């Protein structure tokens, strides 16, 4: 692929929830900071909500109290939003991405770079989001899937949207199959309060981001049961071990999992009351049923839908993921939350030596 434009570029963010809105702000602030001729458009599917955003210059539902940058435009018209976009950012929840992208695909330029922000597996196929994106765009445009795969990247890291919206200092990772692509995308989103690192490990970066949601559900359950820090640190550490096993089996790298998009994101999500996955777990741990938790949640907790797909993927690759397995069993109503700890601690002792 040739170098992406150093000069003018048009960026479109699809999805005006908490992360899409926040990341659009990052991109717009980054362009102003760099003095670059980049335009950033945020697309949302609800025309009324988008009109309100345009009028009030805020997205009060998802990022309350945050002013949108003057340079950011908003639209609910897909063709207008995507017209001429060099970089298309997908900030749509994992289970909705395929259907939405199928609608958007005819308006996506055949040489665009696509960046996925979602942290989930598609439950019907077990595919990662970069795989879904390449598959859908190949089907719609006739450009071969491997060409889209080369231009499809992921951004992941300890990135709780609300903290970034408040411009609290944060680091992240952009992973792309080719370093040049990752570096271009990183330049597009490097803002005074947001520092992207780059790598070429798309698989490891995606797996770290999506499995930590499942581990955060388990840590949330510990909080709901009022267990202390030993329990939570044990789940986080062993959670990282099983995440790393899965990532390596799929071709990811250990260094990715010990970095920002592995350990970094796990620590942030499992420690924060801002995390929707942690919150969902805490409510389960406090005794709510899954249906009650889902009713109580107003934003996406990806781990709930992704957990069974993660387990299925792990089984297909012969990877042992006991925490994920236990969380899935709780979600299916097979293991009551008070039996989660005995289930995990009562497993056969193995001679794992210093790998633990
Ligand atoms: N909020 C956060 O702190 C972070 C979220 N993420 C990931 O970003 C992805 C998006 O999540 P959030 O923005 O947080 O979710 P959210 O729950 O805040 O918002 C979801 C947005 O997606 C829209 N949406 C839902 N279904 C849609 C469809 N079929 N077509 C178009 N739009 C649709 C909703 O209208 C809403 O605007 C998730 O995969 C999440 O794991 C990643 C890092 C940080
Ligand atoms: O991915 C996130 C932080 O990096 C956000 O986590 P939640 O989706 O659990 O809020």
Short mmCIF file of C-alpha atoms and ligand atoms in Angstrom, two decimals:
data_model
loop_
_atom_site.label_atom_id
_atom_site.label_comp_id
_atom_site.label_asym_id
_atom_site.label_seq_id
_atom_site.Cartn_x
_atom_site.Cartn_y
_atom_site.Cartn_z
CA UNK A 1 0.00 0.00 0.00
CA UNK A 2 1.29 3.48 -0.76
CA UNK A 3 1.86 5.97 2.07
CA UNK A 4 -1.35 7.57 3.25
CA UNK A 5 -1.75 11.30 2.56
CA UNK A 6 0.46 13.53 4.69
CA UNK A 7 -1.69 16.50 3.77
CA UNK A 8 -5.49 16.81 3.60
CA UNK A 9 -7.42 13.80 4.78
CA UNK A 10 -11.05 13.15 5.50
CA UNK A 11 -11.94 10.99 8.49
CA UNK A 12 -15.39 9.59 9.27
CA UNK A 13 -16.38 7.98 12.55
CA UNK A 14 -19.37 5.61 12.34
CA UNK A 15 -21.21 5.36 15.66
CA UNK A 16 -22.01 8.23 18.02
CA UNK A 17 -22.04 6.36 21.35
CA UNK A 18 -19.62 7.06 24.15
CA UNK A 19 -16.48 5.85 22.39
CA UNK A 20 -17.35 7.01 18.88
CA UNK A 21 -18.12 10.52 20.11
CA UNK A 22 -15.03 10.65 22.32
CA UNK A 23 -12.71 9.32 19.62
CA UNK A 24 -14.13 11.80 17.08
CA UNK A 25 -13.19 14.54 19.55
CA UNK A 26 -9.66 13.05 19.84
CA UNK A 27 -9.30 13.04 16.05
CA UNK A 28 -10.56 16.62 15.70
CA UNK A 29 -8.31 17.86 18.54
CA UNK A 30 -5.38 15.95 16.98
CA UNK A 31 -5.88 17.70 13.64
CA UNK A 32 -5.98 21.14 15.27
CA UNK A 33 -2.89 20.33 17.37
CA UNK A 34 -0.95 19.19 14.29
CA UNK A 35 -2.18 22.13 12.22
CA UNK A 36 -3.20 19.48 9.70
CA UNK A 37 -5.83 19.92 7.00
CA UNK A 38 -7.88 16.97 8.21
CA UNK A 39 -11.65 17.03 8.48
CA UNK A 40 -13.49 14.80 10.95
CA UNK A 41 -17.16 13.84 10.65
CA UNK A 42 -19.11 11.89 13.27
CA UNK A 43 -21.99 9.82 11.91
CA UNK A 44 -24.86 8.70 14.15
CA UNK A 45 -27.86 6.63 13.10
CA UNK A 46 -30.47 8.65 14.99
CA UNK A 47 -31.25 11.89 13.05
CA UNK A 48 -32.86 13.57 16.08
CA UNK A 49 -29.88 12.83 18.33
CA UNK A 50 -27.49 14.08 15.64
CA UNK A 51 -29.51 17.27 15.16
CA UNK A 52 -29.38 17.86 18.92
CA UNK A 53 -25.60 17.33 18.85
CA UNK A 54 -25.26 19.82 16.00
CA UNK A 55 -27.37 22.38 17.88
CA UNK A 56 -25.97 21.96 21.39
CA UNK A 57 -22.42 20.92 20.36
CA UNK A 58 -22.64 18.20 23.00
CA UNK A 59 -23.64 14.53 23.21
CA UNK A 60 -25.24 14.68 26.64
CA UNK A 61 -26.55 11.11 26.57
CA UNK A 62 -23.15 9.47 26.11
CA UNK A 63 -20.50 12.03 27.16
CA UNK A 64 -22.31 14.48 29.47
CA UNK A 65 -20.75 17.88 30.05
CA UNK A 66 -18.22 17.58 27.21
CA UNK A 67 -18.12 20.27 24.49
CA UNK A 68 -17.55 18.94 20.99
CA UNK A 69 -14.60 20.59 19.18
CA UNK A 70 -15.60 23.32 16.72
CA UNK A 71 -13.77 21.46 13.95
CA UNK A 72 -15.94 18.33 14.31
CA UNK A 73 -18.93 17.98 11.96
CA UNK A 74 -21.83 15.63 12.64
CA UNK A 75 -24.21 13.88 10.24
CA UNK A 76 -26.89 11.22 10.15
CA UNK A 77 -26.55 10.86 6.35
CA UNK A 78 -24.26 7.90 5.62
CA UNK A 79 -23.41 8.79 2.01
CA UNK A 80 -22.66 12.41 2.92
CA UNK A 81 -20.58 11.34 5.93
CA UNK A 82 -18.53 8.77 4.02
CA UNK A 83 -18.04 10.78 0.82
CA UNK A 84 -14.29 10.81 0.10
CA UNK A 85 -13.29 9.43 3.51
CA UNK A 86 -9.64 8.24 3.58
CA UNK A 87 -10.08 6.78 7.05
CA UNK A 88 -13.31 5.13 8.22
CA UNK A 89 -13.51 4.51 11.96
CA UNK A 90 -15.99 1.84 13.11
CA UNK A 91 -17.28 2.62 16.62
CA UNK A 92 -20.31 0.37 16.50
CA UNK A 93 -20.90 -2.47 19.00
CA UNK A 94 -19.60 -5.84 17.84
CA UNK A 95 -22.95 -7.58 17.31
CA UNK A 96 -24.30 -4.69 15.19
CA UNK A 97 -21.19 -3.96 13.12
CA UNK A 98 -21.80 -6.39 10.23
CA UNK A 99 -25.36 -5.23 9.54
CA UNK A 100 -24.44 -1.55 9.77
CA UNK A 101 -21.34 -1.94 7.61
CA UNK A 102 -23.32 -3.77 4.95
CA UNK A 103 -25.50 -0.66 4.67
CA UNK A 104 -22.50 1.69 4.70
CA UNK A 105 -20.26 -0.33 2.35
CA UNK A 106 -21.43 1.12 -0.99
CA UNK A 107 -20.34 4.58 0.23
CA UNK A 108 -16.89 3.44 1.45
CA UNK A 109 -14.04 4.37 -0.93
CA UNK A 110 -12.37 1.20 -2.28
CA UNK A 111 -8.93 2.37 -1.07
CA UNK A 112 -9.99 3.63 2.37
CA UNK A 113 -8.21 2.58 5.55
CA UNK A 114 -10.62 1.21 8.17
CA UNK A 115 -10.03 1.40 11.91
CA UNK A 116 -12.02 -0.77 14.33
CA UNK A 117 -12.68 0.53 17.85
CA UNK A 118 -14.95 -2.32 18.96
CA UNK A 119 -13.90 -4.85 21.58
CA UNK A 120 -15.93 -7.94 20.88
CA UNK A 121 -16.23 -11.14 18.87
CA UNK A 122 -19.16 -11.63 16.51
CA UNK A 123 -21.22 -14.22 18.37
CA UNK A 124 -22.72 -15.87 15.27
CA UNK A 125 -19.34 -16.49 13.57
CA UNK A 126 -16.64 -16.12 16.25
CA UNK A 127 -14.86 -13.62 13.99
CA UNK A 128 -12.83 -10.65 15.24
CA UNK A 129 -14.02 -7.22 14.12
CA UNK A 130 -11.16 -6.68 11.65
CA UNK A 131 -12.15 -9.99 10.04
CA UNK A 132 -15.81 -8.96 9.84
CA UNK A 133 -14.84 -5.60 8.30
CA UNK A 134 -12.61 -7.14 5.60
CA UNK A 135 -15.23 -9.78 4.80
CA UNK A 136 -18.13 -7.33 4.49
CA UNK A 137 -16.21 -4.74 2.47
CA UNK A 138 -14.82 -7.36 0.09
CA UNK A 139 -18.30 -8.70 -0.53
CA UNK A 140 -19.75 -5.23 -1.14
CA UNK A 141 -16.97 -3.66 -3.20
CA UNK A 142 -15.45 -6.55 -5.13
CA UNK A 143 -11.98 -5.52 -3.84
CA UNK A 144 -10.31 -8.74 -2.59
CA UNK A 145 -10.62 -9.51 1.13
CA UNK A 146 -6.85 -9.65 1.60
CA UNK A 147 -6.58 -6.06 0.28
CA UNK A 148 -9.12 -4.89 2.86
CA UNK A 149 -7.39 -6.97 5.54
CA UNK A 150 -4.11 -5.14 4.80
CA UNK A 151 -5.87 -1.78 5.29
CA UNK A 152 -7.96 -2.72 8.33
CA UNK A 153 -6.55 -1.78 11.73
CA UNK A 154 -7.60 -1.79 15.35
CA UNK A 155 -7.19 0.70 18.17
CA UNK A 156 -7.24 -0.72 21.68
CA UNK A 157 -5.85 0.08 25.11
CA UNK A 158 -6.82 1.37 28.57
CA UNK A 159 -9.32 3.78 27.07
CA UNK A 160 -12.32 4.48 29.28
CA UNK A 161 -14.19 6.96 27.09
CA UNK A 162 -15.30 9.40 29.77
CA UNK A 163 -11.76 9.94 31.07
CA UNK A 164 -10.49 10.67 27.57
CA UNK A 165 -13.45 12.97 26.88
CA UNK A 166 -12.29 14.94 29.95
CA UNK A 167 -8.82 15.07 28.34
CA UNK A 168 -7.13 13.03 31.06
CA UNK A 169 -3.73 11.74 29.77
CA UNK A 170 -4.08 8.33 28.12
CA UNK A 171 -2.06 5.96 25.92
CA UNK A 172 -3.36 3.46 23.39
CA UNK A 173 -2.26 1.12 20.60
CA UNK A 174 -2.93 1.20 16.87
CA UNK A 175 -2.26 -2.19 15.27
CA UNK A 176 -2.21 -2.72 11.51
CA UNK A 177 -0.74 -5.48 9.32
CA UNK A 178 1.69 -2.90 7.88
CA UNK A 179 3.61 -0.52 10.09
CA UNK A 180 3.17 2.37 7.64
CA UNK A 181 -0.62 2.16 7.99
CA UNK A 182 -0.49 1.99 11.79
CA UNK A 183 1.88 4.98 11.85
CA UNK A 184 -0.46 7.06 9.65
CA UNK A 185 -3.49 6.26 11.77
CA UNK A 186 -1.46 7.02 14.93
CA UNK A 187 -0.54 10.44 13.52
CA UNK A 188 -4.22 11.10 12.86
CA UNK A 189 -5.18 10.51 16.50
CA UNK A 190 -2.16 11.83 18.44
CA UNK A 191 -3.63 14.61 20.61
CA UNK A 192 -2.06 16.51 23.54
CA UNK A 193 -3.91 14.15 25.96
CA UNK A 194 -3.87 10.98 23.79
CA UNK A 195 -0.72 9.07 22.82
CA UNK A 196 -1.05 6.14 20.39
CA UNK A 197 1.70 3.52 20.15
CA UNK A 198 1.89 1.22 17.12
CA UNK A 199 2.45 -2.46 16.37
CA UNK A 200 1.70 -4.98 13.64
CA UNK A 201 0.04 -7.56 15.91
CA UNK A 202 -3.62 -7.09 14.99
CA UNK A 203 -4.65 -10.46 16.45
CA UNK A 204 -2.97 -9.96 19.83
CA UNK A 205 -4.25 -6.39 20.12
CA UNK A 206 -7.83 -7.38 19.34
CA UNK A 207 -7.82 -10.45 21.59
CA UNK A 208 -6.43 -8.45 24.53
CA UNK A 209 -9.19 -5.86 24.17
CA UNK A 210 -12.09 -8.25 23.83
CA UNK A 211 -11.16 -10.93 26.38
CA UNK A 212 -10.53 -8.36 29.10
CA UNK A 213 -14.26 -7.60 28.99
CA UNK A 214 -14.97 -11.19 30.03
CA UNK A 215 -12.35 -11.01 32.79
CA UNK A 216 -13.85 -7.66 33.92
CA UNK A 217 -17.23 -9.39 34.28
CA UNK A 218 -15.57 -11.87 36.65
CA UNK A 219 -13.81 -9.12 38.64
CA UNK A 220 -17.14 -7.27 38.80
CA UNK A 221 -18.75 -10.40 40.22
CA UNK A 222 -15.99 -10.46 42.90
CA UNK A 223 -16.91 -6.85 43.77
CA UNK A 224 -20.62 -7.69 43.86
CA UNK A 225 -19.80 -10.52 46.28
CA UNK A 226 -17.66 -8.06 48.29
CA UNK A 227 -14.46 -10.03 47.86
CA UNK A 228 -11.28 -8.02 48.43
CA UNK A 229 -8.20 -7.13 46.39
CA UNK A 230 -6.50 -10.54 46.62
CA UNK A 231 -9.40 -12.18 44.80
CA UNK A 232 -9.55 -9.48 42.15
CA UNK A 233 -5.77 -9.46 41.54
CA UNK A 234 -5.85 -13.26 41.25
CA UNK A 235 -8.61 -13.11 38.61
CA UNK A 236 -6.86 -10.33 36.68
CA UNK A 237 -3.50 -12.12 36.65
CA UNK A 238 -4.87 -15.54 35.75
CA UNK A 239 -7.22 -13.80 33.32
CA UNK A 240 -4.24 -12.30 31.55
CA UNK A 241 -2.62 -15.76 31.45
CA UNK A 242 -5.60 -17.32 29.68
CA UNK A 243 -5.98 -14.31 27.37
CA UNK A 244 -2.31 -14.66 26.41
CA UNK A 245 -2.71 -18.40 25.74
CA UNK A 246 -5.58 -17.68 23.34
CA UNK A 247 -3.76 -14.83 21.62
CA UNK A 248 -0.64 -16.95 21.09
CA UNK A 249 -2.70 -19.85 19.71
CA UNK A 250 -4.18 -17.45 17.15
CA UNK A 251 -0.79 -16.01 16.15
CA UNK A 252 -0.56 -13.01 18.52
CA UNK A 253 2.56 -12.01 20.45
CA UNK A 254 3.29 -12.15 24.19
CA UNK A 255 4.69 -8.61 24.20
CA UNK A 256 1.33 -7.28 22.95
CA UNK A 257 -0.51 -8.93 25.83
CA UNK A 258 1.91 -7.56 28.42
CA UNK A 259 1.52 -4.06 26.95
CA UNK A 260 -1.18 -1.38 26.86
CA UNK A 261 -3.76 -3.37 24.91
CA UNK A 262 -3.31 -6.42 27.16
CA UNK A 263 -2.38 -5.78 30.75
CA UNK A 264 -3.02 -2.03 30.48
CA UNK A 265 -6.61 -2.39 29.37
CA UNK A 266 -7.26 -5.25 31.78
CA UNK A 267 -6.11 -3.18 34.77
CA UNK A 268 -8.12 -0.10 33.71
CA UNK A 269 -11.33 -1.97 32.98
CA UNK A 270 -11.20 -4.29 36.00
CA UNK A 271 -10.45 -1.39 38.37
CA UNK A 272 -12.92 1.20 37.12
CA UNK A 273 -16.48 1.89 38.09
CA UNK A 274 -16.79 3.58 34.67
CA UNK A 275 -16.47 0.17 32.98
CA UNK A 276 -19.78 -1.21 31.76
CA UNK A 277 -18.46 -4.80 31.86
CA UNK A 278 -17.23 -4.37 35.42
CA UNK A 279 -20.59 -2.82 36.34
CA UNK A 280 -22.56 -5.67 34.73
CA UNK A 281 -20.44 -8.19 36.66
CA UNK A 282 -20.93 -6.32 39.93
CA UNK A 283 -24.71 -6.39 39.46
CA UNK A 284 -24.59 -10.13 38.71
CA UNK A 285 -22.44 -10.65 41.80
CA UNK A 286 -24.94 -8.71 43.89
CA UNK A 287 -27.61 -11.23 42.88
CA UNK A 288 -29.36 -9.72 39.85
CA UNK A 289 -30.30 -12.07 37.02
CA UNK A 290 -28.75 -11.53 33.59
CA UNK A 291 -32.10 -10.19 32.31
CA UNK A 292 -32.23 -7.68 35.19
CA UNK A 293 -28.64 -6.62 34.50
CA UNK A 294 -29.37 -6.12 30.81
CA UNK A 295 -32.41 -4.01 31.70
CA UNK A 296 -30.32 -1.87 34.03
CA UNK A 297 -27.55 -1.22 31.47
CA UNK A 298 -27.96 1.82 29.19
CA UNK A 299 -24.68 1.24 27.35
CA UNK A 300 -22.95 -1.72 25.73
CA UNK A 301 -21.25 -4.37 27.91
CA UNK A 302 -19.58 -6.36 25.11
CA UNK A 303 -18.37 -9.20 27.35
CA UNK A 304 -21.89 -10.54 27.86
CA UNK A 305 -22.37 -11.44 24.19
CA UNK A 306 -18.72 -12.15 23.41
CA UNK A 307 -17.97 -14.54 26.28
CA UNK A 308 -19.59 -17.65 24.74
CA UNK A 309 -17.89 -16.90 21.40
CA UNK A 310 -14.52 -16.53 23.15
CA UNK A 311 -15.03 -19.89 24.85
CA UNK A 312 -16.01 -21.53 21.58
CA UNK A 313 -12.94 -20.05 19.83
CA UNK A 314 -10.69 -21.26 22.67
CA UNK A 315 -12.12 -24.78 22.47
CA UNK A 316 -11.60 -24.86 18.70
CA UNK A 317 -7.93 -24.08 19.31
CA UNK A 318 -7.51 -26.40 22.30
CA UNK A 319 -6.91 -23.49 24.70
CA UNK A 320 -7.87 -23.83 28.38
CA UNK A 321 -9.75 -20.72 29.62
CA UNK A 322 -11.19 -21.59 33.03
CA UNK A 323 -12.25 -18.04 34.00
CA UNK A 324 -14.03 -17.49 30.69
CA UNK A 325 -15.67 -20.89 31.06
CA UNK A 326 -16.89 -20.02 34.57
CA UNK A 327 -18.22 -16.62 33.44
CA UNK A 328 -20.11 -18.25 30.56
CA UNK A 329 -21.60 -20.75 32.99
CA UNK A 330 -22.78 -17.88 35.24
CA UNK A 331 -24.22 -16.00 32.24
CA UNK A 332 -26.11 -19.13 31.16
CA UNK A 333 -27.55 -19.45 34.65
CA UNK A 334 -25.77 -22.79 35.17
CA UNK A 335 -23.46 -21.65 37.98
CA UNK A 336 -24.84 -19.39 40.72
CA UNK A 337 -22.44 -16.55 41.56
CA UNK A 338 -21.72 -17.96 45.03
CA UNK A 339 -20.37 -21.11 43.37
CA UNK A 340 -18.02 -19.24 41.02
CA UNK A 341 -15.05 -19.16 43.43
CA UNK A 342 -15.36 -22.80 44.59
CA UNK A 343 -15.62 -23.79 40.92
CA UNK A 344 -12.41 -21.96 39.98
CA UNK A 345 -10.41 -22.83 43.11
CA UNK A 346 -11.55 -26.45 43.19
CA UNK A 347 -9.97 -27.33 39.84
CA UNK A 348 -7.16 -29.92 39.81
CA UNK A 349 -3.83 -28.45 40.93
CA UNK A 350 -1.35 -28.40 38.05
CA UNK A 351 2.42 -28.07 38.14
CA UNK A 352 2.50 -24.74 36.39
CA UNK A 353 5.74 -23.64 38.09
CA UNK A 354 6.66 -20.02 37.54
CA UNK A 355 4.24 -19.59 34.61
CA UNK A 356 1.73 -18.56 37.29
N1 LIG B 1 -17.00 3.37 25.95
C1 LIG B 1 -15.75 3.03 26.14
O1 LIG B 1 -15.13 3.45 27.13
C2 LIG B 1 -15.03 2.20 25.15
C3 LIG B 1 -15.74 1.39 24.26
N2 LIG B 1 -15.05 0.60 23.39
C4 LIG B 1 -15.75 -0.24 22.45
O2 LIG B 1 -16.39 0.60 21.50
C5 LIG B 1 -17.52 -0.09 20.94
C6 LIG B 1 -18.69 0.87 20.91
O3 LIG B 1 -19.07 1.05 22.25
P1 LIG B 1 -19.59 2.37 22.93
O4 LIG B 1 -19.46 3.57 22.10
O5 LIG B 1 -18.94 2.41 24.24
O6 LIG B 1 -21.11 1.94 23.09
P2 LIG B 1 -22.33 2.78 23.60
O7 LIG B 1 -23.24 1.81 24.22
O8 LIG B 1 -21.86 3.95 24.37
O9 LIG B 1 -22.94 3.32 22.24
C7 LIG B 1 -23.28 2.46 21.20
C8 LIG B 1 -23.55 3.30 19.99
O10 LIG B 1 -23.69 2.43 18.89
C9 LIG B 1 -24.91 2.76 18.26
N3 LIG B 1 -25.45 1.57 17.64
C10 LIG B 1 -25.95 0.48 18.23
N4 LIG B 1 -26.37 -0.36 17.28
C11 LIG B 1 -26.12 0.23 16.10
C12 LIG B 1 -26.35 -0.11 14.76
N5 LIG B 1 -26.93 -1.24 14.42
N6 LIG B 1 -25.97 0.74 13.82
C13 LIG B 1 -25.38 1.89 14.13
N7 LIG B 1 -25.14 2.30 15.37
C14 LIG B 1 -25.52 1.47 16.34
C15 LIG B 1 -25.82 3.30 19.35
O11 LIG B 1 -26.83 4.09 18.79
C16 LIG B 1 -24.82 4.12 20.12
O12 LIG B 1 -24.64 5.37 19.52
C17 LIG B 1 -17.73 -1.33 21.81
O13 LIG B 1 -17.22 -2.45 21.12
C18 LIG B 1 -16.89 -1.07 23.04
O14 LIG B 1 -16.37 -2.25 23.62
C19 LIG B 1 -13.69 0.58 23.34
C20 LIG B 1 -12.96 1.38 24.18
C21 LIG B 1 -13.57 2.24 25.13
O1 LIG B 2 -12.74 -0.84 26.79
C1 LIG B 2 -12.89 -0.08 27.70
C2 LIG B 2 -11.76 0.57 28.38
O2 LIG B 2 -10.57 0.37 27.71
C3 LIG B 2 -14.25 0.23 28.18
O3 LIG B 2 -14.68 -0.80 28.98
P1 LIG B 2 -16.24 -1.06 29.15
O4 LIG B 2 -16.77 -1.38 27.79
O5 LIG B 2 -16.32 -2.18 30.12
O6 LIG B 2 -16.81 0.22 29.70
#
